[in-house]
Coordinates of C-alpha atoms in Angstrom, one line a residue:
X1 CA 4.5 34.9 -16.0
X2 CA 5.0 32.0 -13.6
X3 CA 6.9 29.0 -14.6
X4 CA 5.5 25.5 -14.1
X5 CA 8.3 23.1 -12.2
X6 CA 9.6 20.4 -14.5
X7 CA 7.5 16.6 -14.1
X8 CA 11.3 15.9 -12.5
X9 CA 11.1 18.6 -10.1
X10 CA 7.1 18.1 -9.2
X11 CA 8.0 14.3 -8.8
X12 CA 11.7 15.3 -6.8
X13 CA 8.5 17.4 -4.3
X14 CA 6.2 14.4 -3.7
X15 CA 8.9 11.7 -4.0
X16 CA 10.4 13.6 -0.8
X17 CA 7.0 14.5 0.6
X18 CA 6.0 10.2 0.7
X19 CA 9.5 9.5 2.3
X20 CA 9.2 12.0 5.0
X21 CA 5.5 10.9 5.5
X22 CA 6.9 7.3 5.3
X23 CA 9.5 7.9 8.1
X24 CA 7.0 10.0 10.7
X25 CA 4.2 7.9 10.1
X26 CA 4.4 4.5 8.0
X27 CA 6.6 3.2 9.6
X28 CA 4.3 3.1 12.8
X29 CA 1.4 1.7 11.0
X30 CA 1.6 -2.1 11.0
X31 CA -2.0 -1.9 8.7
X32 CA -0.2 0.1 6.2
X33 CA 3.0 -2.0 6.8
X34 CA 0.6 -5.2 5.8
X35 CA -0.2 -3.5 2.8
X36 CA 3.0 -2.4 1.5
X37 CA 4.2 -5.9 2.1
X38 CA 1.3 -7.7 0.0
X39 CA 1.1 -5.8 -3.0
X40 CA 4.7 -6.4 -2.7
X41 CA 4.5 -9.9 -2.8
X42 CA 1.6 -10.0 -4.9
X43 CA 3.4 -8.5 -7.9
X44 CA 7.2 -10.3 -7.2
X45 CA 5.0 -13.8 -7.4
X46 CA 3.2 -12.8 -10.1
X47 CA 6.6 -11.5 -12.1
X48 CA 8.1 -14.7 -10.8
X49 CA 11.0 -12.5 -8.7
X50 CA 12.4 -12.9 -5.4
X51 CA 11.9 -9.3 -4.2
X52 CA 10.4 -5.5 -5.0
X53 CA 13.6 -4.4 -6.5
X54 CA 14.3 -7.9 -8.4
X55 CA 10.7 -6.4 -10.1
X56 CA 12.0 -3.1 -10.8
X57 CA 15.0 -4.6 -12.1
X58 CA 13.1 -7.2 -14.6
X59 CA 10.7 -4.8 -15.5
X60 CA 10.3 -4.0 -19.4
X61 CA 9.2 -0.2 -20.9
X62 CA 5.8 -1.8 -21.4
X63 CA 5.0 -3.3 -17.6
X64 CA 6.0 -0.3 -16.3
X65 CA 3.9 1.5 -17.8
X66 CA 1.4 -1.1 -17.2
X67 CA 2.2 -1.0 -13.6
X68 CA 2.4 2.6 -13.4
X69 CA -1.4 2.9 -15.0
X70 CA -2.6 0.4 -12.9
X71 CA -1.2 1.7 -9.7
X72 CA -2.5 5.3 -10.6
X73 CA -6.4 3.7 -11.2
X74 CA -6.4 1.4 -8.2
X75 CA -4.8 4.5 -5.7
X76 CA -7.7 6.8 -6.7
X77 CA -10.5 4.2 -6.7
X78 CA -8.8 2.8 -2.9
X79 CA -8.7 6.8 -1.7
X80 CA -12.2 7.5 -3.2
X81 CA -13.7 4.3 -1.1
X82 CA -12.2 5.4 1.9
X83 CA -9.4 2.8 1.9
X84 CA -7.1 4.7 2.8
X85 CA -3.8 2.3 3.9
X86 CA -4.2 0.2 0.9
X87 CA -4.0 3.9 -1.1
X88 CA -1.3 4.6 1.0
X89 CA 0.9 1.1 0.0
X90 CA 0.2 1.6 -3.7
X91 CA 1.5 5.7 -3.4
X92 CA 4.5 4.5 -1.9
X93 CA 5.5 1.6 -4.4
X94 CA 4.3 4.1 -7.4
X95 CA 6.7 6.7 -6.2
X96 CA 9.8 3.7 -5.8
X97 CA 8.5 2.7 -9.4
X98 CA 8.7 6.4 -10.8
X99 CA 12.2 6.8 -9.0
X100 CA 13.9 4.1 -10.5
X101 CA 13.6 6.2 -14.0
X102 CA 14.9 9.2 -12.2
X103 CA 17.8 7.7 -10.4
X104 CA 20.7 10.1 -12.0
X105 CA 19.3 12.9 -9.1
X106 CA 21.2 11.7 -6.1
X107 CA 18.5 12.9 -4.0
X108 CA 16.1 10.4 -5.4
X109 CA 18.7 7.7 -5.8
X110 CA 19.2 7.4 -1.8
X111 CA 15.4 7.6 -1.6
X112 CA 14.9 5.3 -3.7
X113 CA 17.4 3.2 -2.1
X114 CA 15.4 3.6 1.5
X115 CA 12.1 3.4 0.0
X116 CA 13.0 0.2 -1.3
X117 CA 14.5 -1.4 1.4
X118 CA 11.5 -0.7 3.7
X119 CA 9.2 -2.7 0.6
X120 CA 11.3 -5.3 0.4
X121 CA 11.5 -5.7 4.9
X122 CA 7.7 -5.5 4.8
X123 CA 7.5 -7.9 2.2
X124 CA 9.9 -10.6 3.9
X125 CA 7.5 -9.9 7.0
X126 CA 4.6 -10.4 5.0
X127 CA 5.7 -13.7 3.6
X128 CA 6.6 -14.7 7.2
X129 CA 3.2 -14.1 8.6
X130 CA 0.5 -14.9 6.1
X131 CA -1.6 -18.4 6.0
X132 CA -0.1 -20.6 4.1
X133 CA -2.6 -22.5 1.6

C-alpha cells in the first residue's frame, strides 16, 4: 500500500521545483521576466496596492481563492495555446500565492521570501519600461 504525500508536501515538491527552475532559467529570460512583471502590475493596480506582496498582504479568503481559480484556468488555457512564458509568469505567482498560506515550513517561507522579491524587481522594471498612456 503506497501512501499519497500530503497537498503540503506535493506543493513543498513543486514550490521547490519552480524556484530552482526560476534561478537556472527565469531569471535569464527577459520575455518571461516581462511577464512576471505585468501580471504583477496588472493585479497590484487593479487591488489598488503598491507591490506583489502589498497584494498578498491585502488579500481576503475570497480573492485568493478567486485568484488562485483564475490563475489555475488562465495557466492551462496559456500552456494549451502554446504561450508558454505567459504560462510560465502565472506558475510562478500561483506558487508565491499558495506559499504565503504555507509559510510556517521554513523552507517555503525563505522561498517565498525570494520568489517574491524577484515579482516585485520585475514589476518595478516593468513599470519603468512600459508606454505610458
Amino acid at each position: 500500500m503506497t501512501i499519497e504525500p500530503s497537498k503540503e508536501a506535493q506543493f513543498k515538491q513543486r514550490f521547490i521545483s519552480v524556484v530552482a527552475d526560476l534561478r537556472q532559467n527565469g531569471l535569464n529570460d527577459p520575455e518571461a521576466m516581462a511577464h512576471i512583471g505585468g501580471l504583477a502590475v496588472e493585479l497590484s493596480d487593479a487591488l489598488n496596492q503598491k507591490s506583489w506582496v502589498a497584494v498578498k498582504q491585502s488579500m481576503t479568503p475570497a480573492t485568493y481563492d478567486e485568484l488562485l481559480a483564475t490563475f489555475q484556468k488562465r495557466g492551462t488555457e496559456y500552456h494549451k495555446d502554446g504561450r508558454t512564458k505567459l504560462a510560465y509568469a502565472i506558475q510562478l505567482l500561483s506558487v508565491s500565492l499558495v506559499a504565503f498560506t504555507q509559510r510556517s515550513d521554513a523552507d517555503i517561507a525563505a522561498g517565498e521570501n525570494l520568489v517574491d522579491q524577484l515579482i516585485d524587481q520585475a514589476a518595478t522594471r516593468y513599470r519603468q519600461v512600459r508606454p505610458k498612456h
